[in-house]
């Protein structure tokens, strides 16, 4: 603003002003250029600190916090659905709903395999988890279908007895 420019002209130039200006420029560069530029600048100024920071940076294939939130909430919801179906079997007197809860178990294993693989940054050493996840997904789809079919076929029996 014009007032700040006038004030800057009236006071003598100092090293503090240079440091403040440098800090402002560095902050703007950090915001626009991202973490890589910051790390390079830090490495020039403080090589030991930059090395420590680089050791703590996650790889590029790491999942973001929102993605982890989706993964964890999906697994939590799946477990809650299994528990609710188990309770519904007790309340309704239809034990086939417990079968649905058991039928959902392979899909839960699939989700755990996926989360484990992502937790270790999709390590090639754990590639077998991808195959395990695929197998458990197919198995879970089949067992959920079978459980749903058993519930469906028992519905007329349950209606006629009610």
XYZ file of N, CA and C in Angstrom:
486
model
N 0.833 -1.179 0.000
C 0.000 0.000 0.000
C 0.880 1.245 0.000
N 0.352 2.395 -0.394
C 1.152 3.631 -0.442
C 1.689 4.028 0.934
N 0.914 3.822 1.995
C 1.402 4.161 3.337
C 2.611 3.326 3.728
N 2.591 2.053 3.396
C 3.727 1.191 3.722
C 4.966 1.597 2.922
N 4.775 2.005 1.686
C 5.908 2.433 0.871
C 6.520 3.703 1.448
N 5.687 4.657 1.877
C 6.207 5.885 2.477
C 6.957 5.575 3.762
N 6.401 4.689 4.571
C 7.045 4.316 5.831
C 8.391 3.656 5.557
N 8.441 2.800 4.542
C 9.681 2.123 4.191
C 10.739 3.114 3.714
N 10.321 4.188 3.015
C 11.277 5.187 2.544
C 11.824 6.010 3.697
N 11.029 6.259 4.738
C 11.471 7.093 5.856
C 12.454 6.380 6.767
N 12.296 5.097 6.988
C 13.198 4.437 7.933
C 14.444 3.943 7.199
N 15.534 3.853 7.912
C 16.789 3.421 7.271
C 16.733 1.930 6.915
N 17.442 1.600 5.854
C 17.522 0.218 5.399
C 18.368 -0.579 6.385
N 17.881 -1.798 6.756
C 18.640 -2.589 7.729
C 18.723 -4.039 7.277
N 19.559 -4.790 7.953
C 19.711 -6.215 7.688
C 18.413 -6.953 8.012
N 17.686 -6.443 9.016
C 16.404 -7.043 9.386
C 15.427 -6.990 8.213
N 15.426 -5.875 7.483
C 14.553 -5.752 6.318
C 14.920 -6.775 5.258
N 16.218 -6.985 5.055
C 16.674 -7.963 4.075
C 16.234 -9.369 4.480
N 16.369 -9.682 5.767
C 15.954 -11.002 6.246
C 14.447 -11.193 6.106
N 13.683 -10.157 6.420
C 12.232 -10.242 6.295
C 11.835 -10.433 4.828
N 12.487 -9.698 3.945
C 12.190 -9.826 2.519
C 12.562 -11.223 2.012
N 13.701 -11.709 2.458
C 14.133 -13.048 2.052
C 13.161 -14.102 2.559
N 12.698 -13.938 3.781
C 11.737 -14.898 4.345
C 10.426 -14.872 3.579
N 9.992 -13.692 3.172
C 8.760 -13.564 2.404
C 8.900 -14.241 1.051
N 10.027 -14.008 0.394
C 10.274 -14.630 -0.905
C 10.368 -16.146 -0.749
N 11.027 -16.608 0.293
C 11.162 -18.050 0.519
C 9.800 -18.683 0.777
N 8.950 -18.009 1.532
C 7.609 -18.534 1.816
C 6.780 -18.616 0.540
N 6.877 -17.597 -0.301
C 6.128 -17.610 -1.564
C 6.629 -18.728 -2.468
N 7.933 -18.915 -2.511
C 8.505 -19.987 -3.331
C 8.068 -21.351 -2.818
N 8.021 -21.490 -1.504
C 7.599 -22.763 -0.917
C 6.155 -23.073 -1.268
N 5.314 -22.051 -1.223
C 3.898 -22.280 -1.544
C 3.708 -22.639 -3.003
N 4.447 -22.021 -3.890
C 4.211 -22.240 -5.315
C 5.002 -23.408 -5.885
N 6.187 -23.641 -5.402
C 7.028 -24.671 -5.995
C 6.874 -26.025 -5.328
N 6.312 -26.087 -4.143
C 6.050 -27.361 -3.488
C 7.200 -27.849 -2.640
N 7.036 -29.047 -2.137
C 7.958 -29.630 -1.167
C 9.340 -29.882 -1.756
N 9.428 -30.206 -3.034
C 10.735 -30.498 -3.633
C 11.636 -29.273 -3.622
N 11.082 -28.121 -3.977
C 11.870 -26.893 -3.970
C 12.309 -26.532 -2.555
N 11.414 -26.692 -1.608
C 11.745 -26.401 -0.207
C 12.889 -27.285 0.257
N 12.794 -28.557 -0.081
C 13.834 -29.487 0.341
C 15.177 -29.111 -0.267
N 15.181 -28.696 -1.540
C 16.436 -28.285 -2.169
C 17.017 -27.044 -1.504
N 16.159 -26.061 -1.204
C 16.629 -24.850 -0.533
C 17.144 -25.165 0.858
N 16.431 -26.034 1.557
C 16.853 -26.424 2.905
C 18.168 -27.186 2.850
N 18.341 -27.991 1.836
C 19.567 -28.757 1.702
C 20.773 -27.839 1.490
N 20.568 -26.749 0.759
C 21.657 -25.790 0.566
C 21.999 -25.071 1.869
N 20.961 -24.706 2.619
C 21.190 -23.952 3.848
C 21.618 -24.845 5.005
N 20.934 -25.944 5.186
C 21.187 -26.849 6.315
C 21.191 -28.295 5.821
N 22.309 -28.781 5.342
C 22.343 -30.117 4.740
C 21.891 -31.228 5.695
N 22.237 -31.144 6.969
C 21.854 -32.206 7.907
C 20.341 -32.226 8.140
N 19.727 -31.069 8.278
C 18.282 -30.991 8.504
C 17.528 -31.468 7.272
N 18.024 -31.148 6.087
C 17.361 -31.575 4.859
C 17.372 -33.088 4.734
N 18.478 -33.706 5.107
C 18.557 -35.166 5.079
C 17.561 -35.805 6.020
N 17.429 -35.229 7.196
C 16.461 -35.758 8.167
C 15.032 -35.587 7.656
N 14.746 -34.460 7.027
C 13.411 -34.216 6.487
C 13.120 -35.167 5.322
N 14.100 -35.383 4.469
C 13.912 -36.272 3.329
C 13.637 -37.698 3.793
N 14.246 -38.121 4.884
C 14.026 -39.460 5.402
C 12.592 -39.635 5.889
N 11.934 -38.534 6.264
C 10.567 -38.613 6.785
C 9.506 -38.389 5.708
N 9.896 -37.995 4.513
C 8.922 -37.758 3.446
C 8.379 -39.096 2.945
N 7.090 -39.127 2.648
C 6.476 -40.344 2.138
C 6.736 -40.473 0.645
N 6.737 -41.702 0.143
C 6.939 -41.876 -1.298
C 5.740 -41.337 -2.081
N 5.925 -41.192 -3.369
C 4.881 -40.610 -4.212
C 3.646 -41.498 -4.318
N 3.786 -42.797 -4.047
C 2.630 -43.685 -4.140
C 1.893 -43.834 -2.807
N 2.241 -43.021 -1.827
C 1.561 -43.081 -0.529
C 0.133 -42.564 -0.673
N -0.782 -43.157 0.087
C -2.168 -42.705 0.058
C -2.309 -41.415 0.850
N -3.173 -40.546 0.386
C -3.422 -39.289 1.094
C -4.276 -39.556 2.330
N -4.321 -38.580 3.218
C -5.125 -38.712 4.426
C -6.611 -38.922 4.104
N -7.207 -38.166 3.159
C -8.610 -38.433 2.825
C -8.833 -39.848 2.272
N -7.889 -40.351 1.495
C -8.028 -41.710 0.964
C -7.964 -42.732 2.086
N -7.055 -42.517 3.048
C -7.004 -43.408 4.208
C -8.308 -43.336 4.995
N -8.877 -42.145 5.118
C -10.149 -42.000 5.847
C -11.234 -42.823 5.174
N -11.275 -42.823 3.841
C -12.257 -43.621 3.108
C -12.020 -45.110 3.348
N -10.767 -45.539 3.272
C -10.451 -46.956 3.490
C -10.890 -47.396 4.889
N -10.491 -46.645 5.892
C -10.789 -47.032 7.278
C -12.291 -46.980 7.540
N -12.959 -45.940 7.055
C -14.401 -45.854 7.298
C -15.155 -46.959 6.561
N -14.689 -47.350 5.379
C -15.349 -48.436 4.645
C -15.226 -49.760 5.394
N -14.050 -50.042 5.915
C -13.858 -51.280 6.681
C -14.704 -51.241 7.953
N -14.738 -50.086 8.610
C -15.544 -49.942 9.823
C -17.026 -50.153 9.524
N -17.508 -49.572 8.441
C -18.904 -49.750 8.051
C -19.208 -51.210 7.727
N -18.269 -51.877 7.091
C -18.471 -53.280 6.725
C -18.611 -54.137 7.984
N -17.745 -53.898 8.968
C -17.814 -54.640 10.232
C -19.127 -54.323 10.951
N -19.542 -53.057 10.933
C -20.810 -52.678 11.564
C -21.987 -53.371 10.875
N -21.957 -53.459 9.552
C -23.027 -54.135 8.818
C -23.070 -55.618 9.183
N -21.895 -56.231 9.316
C -21.852 -57.638 9.720
C -22.469 -57.824 11.104
N -22.142 -56.934 12.028
C -22.683 -57.021 13.387
C -24.193 -56.795 13.398
N -24.659 -55.839 12.618
C -26.102 -55.573 12.560
C -26.870 -56.758 11.976
N -26.305 -57.398 10.971
C -26.974 -58.569 10.396
C -27.018 -59.715 11.402
N -25.986 -59.850 12.173
C -25.952 -60.889 13.211
C -27.060 -60.624 14.241
N -27.175 -59.376 14.660
C -28.233 -58.997 15.620
C -29.615 -59.174 15.003
N -29.752 -58.823 13.728
C -31.038 -58.971 13.050
C -31.454 -60.437 13.006
N -30.495 -61.336 12.848
C -30.801 -62.766 12.858
C -31.412 -63.160 14.201
N -30.871 -62.648 15.283
C -31.408 -62.940 16.614
C -32.799 -62.347 16.796
N -32.988 -61.096 16.365
C -34.269 -60.405 16.544
C -35.363 -61.010 15.670
N -35.009 -61.314 14.424
C -36.019 -61.814 13.479
C -36.280 -63.307 13.628
N -35.358 -63.990 14.273
C -35.498 -65.441 14.385
C -35.109 -66.173 13.114
N -34.475 -65.482 12.187
C -34.045 -66.079 10.929
C -32.518 -66.229 10.956
N -32.032 -67.445 11.245
C -30.575 -67.630 11.367
C -29.811 -67.466 10.051
N -30.538 -67.398 8.936
C -29.850 -67.220 7.651
C -29.147 -65.864 7.561
N -29.602 -64.893 8.347
C -28.929 -63.595 8.375
C -27.541 -63.725 8.992
N -27.366 -64.677 9.887
C -26.009 -64.939 10.407
C -25.126 -65.485 9.290
N -25.748 -66.248 8.394
C -25.010 -66.740 7.224
C -24.521 -65.594 6.356
N -25.336 -64.532 6.249
C -24.902 -63.360 5.482
C -23.692 -62.718 6.167
N -23.746 -62.663 7.477
C -22.625 -62.086 8.219
C -21.351 -62.906 7.965
N -21.486 -64.237 7.986
C -20.334 -65.088 7.677
C -19.923 -64.921 6.213
N -20.895 -64.764 5.327
C -20.595 -64.602 3.904
C -19.836 -63.324 3.587
N -19.965 -62.339 4.463
C -19.257 -61.075 4.270
C -17.794 -61.143 4.725
N -17.444 -62.203 5.440
C -16.098 -62.321 6.004
C -14.983 -62.321 4.944
N -15.098 -63.068 3.830
C -14.017 -62.999 2.832
C -13.811 -61.579 2.276
N -14.895 -60.817 2.125
C -14.751 -59.442 1.639
C -14.020 -58.578 2.663
N -14.246 -58.848 3.924
C -13.503 -58.132 4.963
C -12.019 -58.479 4.885
N -11.722 -59.753 4.655
C -10.319 -60.157 4.470
C -9.692 -59.466 3.270
N -10.476 -59.298 2.206
C -10.003 -58.591 1.016
C -9.655 -57.144 1.355
N -10.526 -56.499 2.110
C -10.274 -55.108 2.504
C -9.017 -55.000 3.372
N -8.848 -55.956 4.269
C -7.658 -55.922 5.137
C -6.378 -56.149 4.317
N -6.454 -57.013 3.323
C -5.291 -57.233 2.453
C -4.930 -55.951 1.710
N -5.950 -55.253 1.203
C -5.700 -54.000 0.480
C -5.099 -52.949 1.406
N -5.667 -52.802 2.583
C -5.148 -51.797 3.531
C -3.722 -52.119 3.948
N -3.431 -53.399 4.154
C -2.064 -53.803 4.530
C -1.086 -53.465 3.414
N -1.452 -53.753 2.187
C -0.572 -53.469 1.049
C -0.316 -51.964 0.937
N -1.379 -51.169 1.087
C -1.213 -49.713 1.024
C -0.406 -49.185 2.207
N -0.584 -49.775 3.381
C 0.143 -49.323 4.568
C 1.649 -49.423 4.346
N 2.074 -50.442 3.612
C 3.499 -50.620 3.312
C 3.866 -50.045 1.951
N 3.133 -49.014 1.522
C 3.425 -48.256 0.301
C 3.490 -49.132 -0.944
N 2.567 -50.088 -1.048
C 2.455 -50.947 -2.225
C 3.772 -51.653 -2.552
N 4.429 -52.130 -1.510
C 5.736 -52.769 -1.668
C 5.668 -53.971 -2.610
N 6.616 -54.067 -3.545
C 6.660 -55.242 -4.430
C 6.837 -56.545 -3.649
N 7.428 -56.479 -2.460
C 7.586 -57.676 -1.642
C 6.235 -58.228 -1.186
N 5.219 -57.391 -1.205
C 3.881 -57.795 -0.756
C 2.888 -57.919 -1.904
N 3.394 -58.113 -3.119
C 2.504 -58.226 -4.284
C 1.530 -59.401 -4.165
N 1.887 -60.415 -3.374
C 0.976 -61.539 -3.185
C -0.337 -61.083 -2.554
N -0.308 -59.948 -1.828
C -1.540 -59.433 -1.224
C -2.544 -58.979 -2.275
N -2.052 -58.544 -3.431
C -2.945 -58.124 -4.515
C -3.705 -59.348 -5.031
N -2.996 -60.451 -5.235
C -3.648 -61.687 -5.686
C -4.598 -62.209 -4.608
N -4.174 -62.125 -3.348
C -5.034 -62.564 -2.243
C -6.300 -61.710 -2.172
N -6.133 -60.419 -2.361
C -7.293 -59.522 -2.337
C -8.268 -59.879 -3.467
N -7.750 -60.122 -4.646
C -8.610 -60.479 -5.781
C -9.353 -61.782 -5.496
N -8.645 -62.775 -4.985
C -9.275 -64.057 -4.660
C -10.359 -63.880 -3.598
N -10.047 -63.142 -2.536
C -11.026 -62.942 -1.466
C -12.230 -62.119 -1.923
N -12.008 -61.197 -2.861
C -13.129 -60.421 -3.402
C -14.099 -61.328 -4.156
N -13.567 -62.188 -5.028
C -14.412 -63.129 -5.774
C -15.110 -64.084 -4.803
N -14.352 -64.584 -3.844
C -14.918 -65.507 -2.849
C -16.025 -64.802 -2.052
N -15.774 -63.561 -1.635
C -16.764 -62.802 -0.871
C -18.017 -62.519 -1.685
N -17.843 -62.201 -2.970
C -19.008 -61.983 -3.836
C -19.860 -63.249 -3.924
N -19.194 -64.390 -4.057
C -19.921 -65.666 -4.154
C -20.612 -66.016 -2.838
N -19.926 -65.852 -1.716
C -20.536 -66.210 -0.429
C -21.667 -65.243 -0.070
N -21.535 -63.971 -0.410
C -22.635 -63.019 -0.170
C -23.834 -63.361 -1.048
N -23.571 -63.750 -2.307
C -24.669 -64.166 -3.183
C -25.379 -65.383 -2.610
N -24.615 -66.376 -2.171
C -25.204 -67.592 -1.618
C -26.032 -67.281 -0.359
N -25.503 -66.455 0.505
C -26.229 -66.083 1.728
C -27.506 -65.321 1.383
N -27.422 -64.409 0.429
C -28.616 -63.652 0.020
C -29.659 -64.590 -0.598
N -29.211 -65.547 -1.385
C -30.128 -66.511 -1.993
C -30.813 -67.343 -0.905
N -30.074 -67.758 0.101
C -30.667 -68.526 1.208
C -31.710 -67.695 1.958
N -31.443 -66.415 2.155
C -32.415 -65.537 2.816
C -33.662 -65.397 1.933
N -33.439 -65.222 0.631
C -34.543 -65.060 -0.316
C -35.436 -66.304 -0.356
N -34.830 -67.481 -0.432
C -35.627 -68.707 -0.522
C -36.350 -69.012 0.783
N -35.845 -68.522 1.891
C -36.510 -68.759 3.177
C -37.641 -67.766 3.436
N -37.714 -66.695 2.665
C -38.730 -65.652 2.900
C -40.156 -66.188 2.772
N -40.494 -66.969 1.740
C -41.867 -67.481 1.673
C -42.228 -68.385 2.870
N -41.265 -69.202 3.311
C -41.492 -70.061 4.478
C -41.797 -69.234 5.713
N -41.010 -68.169 5.888
C -41.167 -67.325 7.062
C -42.488 -66.551 7.017
N -42.912 -66.119 5.819
C -44.176 -65.393 5.684
C -45.371 -66.298 5.962
N -45.294 -67.547 5.504
C -46.425 -68.461 5.709
C -46.550 -68.898 7.173
N -45.430 -68.922 7.877
C -45.483 -69.304 9.293
C -45.877 -68.146 10.193
N -45.839 -66.918 9.665
C -46.148 -65.741 10.494
C -47.608 -65.464 10.638
